[in-house]
Coordinates of C-alpha atoms in Angstrom, one line a residue:
M23 CA 99.1 39.9 -4.3
I24 CA 102.8 39.9 -4.0
H25 CA 102.7 43.6 -2.9
D26 CA 100.0 42.8 -0.2
S27 CA 102.0 40.2 1.2
C28 CA 105.1 42.2 1.4
A29 CA 103.1 44.9 3.3
K30 CA 101.9 42.4 5.8
M31 CA 105.2 40.9 6.2
F32 CA 107.0 44.4 7.2
C33 CA 104.0 45.8 9.4
R34 CA 104.0 42.7 11.8
P35 CA 107.9 43.4 13.0
L36 CA 107.5 46.9 13.4
A37 CA 104.5 46.7 15.5
F38 CA 106.3 44.2 17.6
L39 CA 109.2 46.6 18.1
I40 CA 106.7 49.2 19.1
L41 CA 105.4 47.1 21.9
A42 CA 108.6 45.9 23.2
A43 CA 109.6 49.6 23.6
F44 CA 106.6 50.6 25.3
C45 CA 106.9 47.5 27.9
C46 CA 110.4 48.6 28.5
C47 CA 109.6 52.1 29.3
A48 CA 106.9 51.0 31.6
L49 CA 109.1 48.6 33.7
A50 CA 112.0 51.3 33.9
Q51 CA 109.5 54.0 35.2
E52 CA 108.3 51.3 37.8
A53 CA 111.6 50.3 39.0
A54 CA 112.9 54.1 39.4
P55 CA 112.3 55.4 43.2
N56 CA 110.2 58.2 43.8
V57 CA 112.6 61.4 44.1
E58 CA 111.0 64.8 45.6
V59 CA 112.6 68.0 44.6
D60 CA 112.7 70.5 47.6
E61 CA 112.2 74.1 46.7
V62 CA 115.4 76.1 47.1
D63 CA 114.9 79.4 49.2
E64 CA 116.1 82.6 47.3
E65 CA 118.0 83.4 50.7
E66 CA 119.3 80.9 53.1
V67 CA 120.0 81.8 56.8
D68 CA 122.9 80.4 58.6
T69 CA 121.6 79.3 62.0
A70 CA 124.6 77.3 63.0
A71 CA 126.6 78.6 66.1
P72 CA 129.5 80.6 65.1
V73 CA 133.0 79.3 65.2
A74 CA 134.6 82.3 67.1
D75 CA 133.8 82.0 70.9
W76 CA 132.8 85.3 71.5
R77 CA 132.0 84.6 75.3
A78 CA 135.7 84.9 75.9
E79 CA 135.8 88.2 74.5
R80 CA 132.6 89.3 76.7
D81 CA 134.7 87.9 79.8
E82 CA 137.5 90.2 78.8
I83 CA 134.9 93.1 78.6
L84 CA 133.7 92.3 82.0
K85 CA 136.8 92.5 83.6
Q86 CA 137.4 95.9 82.0
I87 CA 134.0 97.0 83.0
K88 CA 135.1 96.1 86.7
K89 CA 138.1 97.7 86.6
N90 CA 136.8 101.0 85.0
V91 CA 134.2 100.9 87.9
D92 CA 136.5 100.1 90.6
D93 CA 138.7 103.1 89.2
Y94 CA 135.6 105.4 89.4
V95 CA 134.7 104.5 92.9
N96 CA 138.3 104.8 94.1
K97 CA 138.6 108.4 92.6
T98 CA 135.0 109.7 93.4
V99 CA 134.7 108.4 97.0
T100 CA 137.7 108.5 99.2
R101 CA 138.0 108.9 103.0
G102 CA 138.7 112.8 102.5
K103 CA 135.4 113.2 100.5
T104 CA 133.5 111.0 102.9
T105 CA 134.7 113.7 105.7
Q106 CA 133.1 116.3 103.4
F107 CA 129.9 114.5 102.9
I108 CA 129.3 114.0 106.7
V109 CA 130.0 117.5 107.8
M110 CA 127.7 118.8 105.0
S111 CA 125.0 116.2 106.3
I112 CA 125.5 117.3 109.8
N113 CA 125.3 121.1 109.2
R114 CA 122.0 120.6 106.9
G115 CA 120.5 117.8 109.5
L116 CA 120.0 115.4 106.6
N117 CA 118.0 112.1 107.1
Q118 CA 119.6 109.7 104.6
P119 CA 118.9 106.3 105.7
D120 CA 120.8 104.8 102.6
R121 CA 123.9 106.7 103.4
G122 CA 124.3 106.3 107.0
G123 CA 121.1 107.7 108.8
N124 CA 119.5 110.7 110.4
F125 CA 122.6 113.1 110.6
R126 CA 120.7 115.4 112.7
N127 CA 121.2 113.1 115.7
L128 CA 125.2 114.0 115.2
R129 CA 124.6 117.8 115.9
G130 CA 126.8 119.1 118.7
V131 CA 129.8 116.8 117.9
N132 CA 133.4 117.8 117.5
M133 CA 133.5 118.4 113.7
K134 CA 137.0 118.7 113.3
E135 CA 137.6 115.2 114.7
W136 CA 136.1 113.9 111.5
Q137 CA 139.2 114.8 109.4
W138 CA 140.9 112.0 107.5
D139 CA 144.0 111.7 105.6
D140 CA 143.8 109.4 102.6
T141 CA 147.3 108.2 103.2
D142 CA 146.0 107.3 106.8
K143 CA 149.6 108.1 108.2
G144 CA 148.6 108.7 111.7
V145 CA 146.6 111.6 111.6
S146 CA 143.2 110.2 110.6
I147 CA 140.3 109.1 113.3
P148 CA 141.7 107.1 115.7
E149 CA 140.4 104.0 117.4
P150 CA 139.0 104.4 121.0
Q151 CA 141.4 103.6 123.7
K152 CA 138.7 102.5 125.8
S153 CA 135.8 100.4 125.3
L154 CA 132.1 101.8 126.4
S155 CA 131.7 99.4 129.3
D156 CA 135.3 100.7 130.6
I157 CA 134.3 104.2 130.3
I158 CA 131.1 103.5 132.2
E159 CA 132.6 101.4 135.0
Q160 CA 135.3 103.9 135.6
R161 CA 133.2 106.9 135.3
S162 CA 130.4 105.3 137.5
A163 CA 132.9 104.3 140.3
D164 CA 134.0 108.1 140.2
I165 CA 130.8 109.8 140.6
E166 CA 129.5 107.2 143.3
N167 CA 132.5 107.9 145.4
R168 CA 131.8 111.4 145.0
V169 CA 128.3 111.1 145.7
R170 CA 128.9 108.8 149.0
K171 CA 131.0 111.6 150.2
R172 CA 128.2 113.9 149.7
Y173 CA 125.8 111.5 151.4
P174 CA 127.6 109.9 154.4
E175 CA 126.2 106.9 156.1
S176 CA 126.8 108.6 159.4
K177 CA 124.0 110.8 158.8
R178 CA 121.6 108.0 159.1
A179 CA 122.0 108.1 162.8
Q180 CA 120.4 111.5 162.7
F181 CA 117.1 109.8 161.8
E182 CA 116.4 108.0 164.8
I183 CA 117.2 111.4 166.8
D184 CA 114.7 113.3 164.6
A185 CA 112.1 110.3 165.0
R186 CA 112.2 110.5 168.9
E187 CA 112.0 114.2 168.9
K188 CA 108.9 114.2 166.4
Y189 CA 107.3 111.5 168.4
K190 CA 108.4 112.6 172.1
M191 CA 105.6 111.3 174.2
F192 CA 103.5 113.8 176.1
E193 CA 103.6 113.5 179.9
K194 CA 100.9 114.1 182.0
N195 CA 100.4 117.5 184.0
T196 CA 102.3 119.4 181.2
T197 CA 100.7 121.8 178.6
V198 CA 100.0 120.0 175.0
S199 CA 98.5 121.2 171.7
F200 CA 97.4 119.2 168.6
V201 CA 94.6 119.5 165.9
L202 CA 91.6 116.8 165.9
R203 CA 91.7 114.4 163.1
G204 CA 87.9 113.6 163.2
G205 CA 84.8 113.8 165.4
V206 CA 83.1 117.1 166.6
G207 CA 85.4 120.1 166.0
T208 CA 87.5 118.3 163.2
N209 CA 90.7 120.4 162.4
T210 CA 90.3 122.2 165.6
R211 CA 93.4 122.9 167.7
V212 CA 93.2 121.5 171.1
E213 CA 95.4 123.2 173.7
G214 CA 95.5 122.4 177.6
I215 CA 97.0 120.6 180.3
F216 CA 97.3 116.6 179.6
H217 CA 95.6 115.1 182.9
N218 CA 94.8 111.4 182.1
L219 CA 93.9 108.6 179.3
T220 CA 92.4 105.3 178.9
S221 CA 92.7 103.1 176.2
E222 CA 89.7 104.7 174.4
R223 CA 90.2 108.4 175.2
V224 CA 92.4 111.1 176.4
Q225 CA 91.7 114.2 178.9
V226 CA 92.9 117.7 178.0
G227 CA 92.1 120.2 180.4
K228 CA 88.1 119.6 181.1
R229 CA 87.7 117.9 177.3
F230 CA 87.4 114.1 176.9
I231 CA 88.8 113.3 173.5
T232 CA 88.0 109.8 171.9
R233 CA 91.0 108.3 170.6
K234 CA 89.7 107.5 167.0
D235 CA 89.7 111.2 166.5
L236 CA 93.5 111.8 166.9
D237 CA 95.5 111.2 163.9
E238 CA 98.4 108.8 164.0
D239 CA 101.1 111.2 164.9
T240 CA 99.5 112.7 167.7
E241 CA 98.1 109.2 168.9
A242 CA 101.6 108.0 169.0
K243 CA 102.4 110.8 171.4
F244 CA 99.8 109.4 174.0
Y245 CA 100.0 106.0 173.4
R246 CA 103.6 104.0 173.9
D247 CA 102.4 101.1 171.5
K248 CA 101.8 103.4 168.6
N249 CA 105.0 105.7 169.5
A250 CA 107.3 102.6 168.6
I251 CA 105.6 101.9 165.5
R252 CA 105.6 105.5 164.3
I253 CA 109.4 105.9 165.3
K254 CA 110.3 103.0 163.3
T255 CA 108.2 104.0 160.3
Y256 CA 109.7 107.4 160.4
I257 CA 113.4 105.9 160.3
E258 CA 112.8 103.5 157.3
N259 CA 110.9 106.2 155.4
M260 CA 113.9 108.6 155.9
N261 CA 116.5 105.7 155.0
N262 CA 114.5 104.9 152.0
Q263 CA 114.2 108.7 150.8
Y264 CA 118.0 109.0 151.7
D265 CA 118.7 105.7 149.4
A266 CA 116.6 107.4 146.7
T267 CA 118.6 110.8 146.9
I268 CA 121.6 109.0 146.7
A269 CA 120.4 106.8 143.5
N270 CA 119.0 109.6 141.8
T271 CA 122.1 111.8 142.2
I272 CA 124.3 109.1 141.0
E273 CA 122.1 108.6 137.7
E274 CA 121.8 112.3 137.4
L275 CA 125.5 112.7 137.3
K276 CA 125.9 109.8 135.0
H277 CA 123.3 111.3 132.4
R278 CA 125.3 114.4 132.8
E279 CA 129.0 113.2 132.7
L280 CA 128.9 110.0 130.8
P281 CA 128.0 111.6 127.1
P282 CA 130.9 114.0 127.4
E283 CA 133.1 111.1 128.3
F284 CA 132.0 108.9 125.5
H285 CA 132.3 111.8 123.2
T286 CA 136.1 112.7 124.4
S287 CA 136.9 109.0 124.0
G288 CA 136.3 108.7 120.3
Y289 CA 132.6 108.0 120.3
V290 CA 129.5 109.6 118.5
P291 CA 125.8 109.1 118.5
D292 CA 125.0 106.3 115.9
P293 CA 122.9 108.3 113.4
A294 CA 121.2 104.7 112.2
M295 CA 119.7 104.3 115.8
E296 CA 116.3 106.4 116.4
G297 CA 116.5 108.7 119.3
S298 CA 120.4 108.7 119.5
N299 CA 121.9 112.4 120.3
I300 CA 124.9 113.8 121.9
K301 CA 123.3 114.0 125.4
T302 CA 122.3 110.5 125.7
A303 CA 123.9 108.2 128.4
K304 CA 122.9 104.8 126.8
P305 CA 125.8 103.2 125.4
E306 CA 123.9 101.4 122.7
Y307 CA 123.4 104.8 121.0
W308 CA 127.0 105.3 120.6
V309 CA 129.4 103.9 118.1
P310 CA 133.3 104.7 117.6
R311 CA 133.8 107.5 115.3
R312 CA 136.3 105.7 113.3
E313 CA 133.6 102.7 112.8
L314 CA 130.9 105.2 111.7
H315 CA 133.3 107.2 109.1
T316 CA 134.3 103.7 107.7
R317 CA 130.6 102.6 107.6
I318 CA 129.5 105.7 105.5
Y319 CA 132.5 105.2 103.5
N320 CA 131.5 101.9 102.4
L321 CA 128.0 102.9 102.0
L322 CA 129.0 105.8 99.6
R323 CA 131.3 103.4 97.6
D324 CA 128.4 100.7 97.2
L325 CA 126.1 103.5 96.2
A326 CA 128.6 104.7 93.6
R327 CA 129.5 101.4 92.2
K328 CA 125.7 100.4 91.8
T329 CA 125.3 103.7 90.0
F330 CA 128.0 103.6 87.6
T331 CA 128.1 99.6 86.7
P332 CA 125.1 99.8 84.4
I333 CA 126.3 103.2 82.8
E334 CA 129.7 101.8 81.9
T335 CA 128.4 98.3 81.0
K336 CA 126.0 99.6 78.5
R337 CA 129.0 102.1 76.9
L338 CA 131.8 99.5 76.8
F339 CA 129.7 96.7 75.5
T340 CA 128.1 99.1 72.9
E341 CA 131.6 100.4 71.8
K342 CA 132.5 96.9 71.5
G343 CA 129.6 95.9 69.0
F344 CA 127.5 93.9 71.6
I345 CA 123.8 94.3 72.1
E346 CA 121.5 93.1 75.0
G347 CA 119.0 90.6 74.2
E348 CA 117.5 87.0 74.7
N349 CA 119.7 84.0 74.4
E350 CA 118.7 80.7 73.1
E351 CA 117.5 80.0 76.5
G352 CA 115.2 83.2 76.8
K353 CA 117.6 84.9 79.2
I354 CA 118.8 88.4 78.7
E355 CA 122.7 88.8 78.1
W356 CA 125.2 90.7 76.3
M357 CA 126.3 89.1 72.9
P358 CA 127.5 90.2 69.6
Q359 CA 125.0 91.8 67.1
A360 CA 125.9 88.7 64.6
E361 CA 125.0 86.4 67.5
Y362 CA 121.9 88.2 68.2
D363 CA 120.8 88.1 64.3
R364 CA 121.6 84.3 64.5
I365 CA 119.4 83.6 67.4
Q366 CA 116.4 85.8 66.0
A367 CA 117.0 83.9 62.5
L368 CA 116.8 80.6 64.2
K369 CA 113.7 81.5 66.3
Q370 CA 111.9 82.5 63.0
A371 CA 112.9 79.4 61.2
T372 CA 111.8 77.3 63.9
Q373 CA 108.5 79.1 64.1
A374 CA 107.9 78.7 60.2
Q375 CA 108.0 74.9 60.7
P376 CA 104.7 73.2 60.2
G377 CA 103.3 72.4 63.8
A378 CA 105.2 75.1 65.3
E379 CA 103.6 77.5 67.6
G380 CA 102.6 80.6 65.6
A381 CA 103.2 78.7 62.2
P382 CA 100.4 78.6 59.6
N383 CA 98.2 75.4 59.5
P384 CA 98.4 73.1 56.6
D385 CA 95.1 74.1 55.2
G386 CA 96.3 77.9 54.9
M387 CA 94.2 79.0 57.9
P388 CA 95.9 81.1 60.4
P389 CA 97.1 79.3 63.8
D390 CA 94.4 78.6 66.5
E391 CA 91.3 79.8 64.2
P392 CA 88.4 77.5 63.5
P393 CA 87.8 77.0 59.6
P394 CA 84.9 79.1 57.9
P395 CA 81.4 77.8 58.2
M396 CA 80.6 75.5 54.9

């Protein structure tokens, strides 16, 4: 009895202690916050921007590229080499719009006048001393003066004398001769004594001829009203012909004399103008030789710069460890290899995040694909 009582007395406190310990553990577990442990990647990528400002280095490289390109252009395209290019292009008749135009249009120009001293100490192509308008004005005045002397105004008086002689009136009872214009016997020559006339017909010999069968010149010799008209018309026509002869002669001499005058005054045909040549008298087709040389010189320099710049850019940036690629905004630019790698890693990390374009769906299915059928 005593033994059973002792066992009961010992077991009750022990059970109480076990129960109390269990309750304390339960309370502690409920009070503790939930803590999630992130998985640690085996290799972490540093996507932070580098501290060093590589753009300053790139600016220095760009300055060096510009200097190298300028040195190259200054060495390869000089005034002297431009002269060689022009002479060669003219001799070969080359058509090169991006280098000045159709050099065939310059054939016939003085080739020695293209010489240029790169120091430009007075022996290079000079500027024209006269403008084209001054040349035209002075040469035209000289030509007109010479033509007016060749065709004087006094000669016009002869036209009236010739007109009155040509349309001298037939006198009655004198022998006349003319050719019929119409009627019976068209193109028949009539010859005989002029006896009489009326308003409708004339009598020559024994033949009566209707007035309408006479041509205008013959009619004017019989009828005084027609005579005055024909004389006036003749004088007007002769004066018009005289004026036309003077004008045509002036223009002919201009076309003959102006082009050489343009050329010797420092102008050449503009190869960029279609139809220009050494014989054209149109001033818009001519350009100062020095101006054309400068234009071609600048075109050749621009072409050399456009050709050499990408070559030197790639060479120098590559030499400095730069690479051409997309920046964070998707634009192409030169940057260090490390910066390019950083941007690529950043893009990959962004794409790997859930919900990002190209990232796998939470259910493990590839993006933008429907789930398999049930």
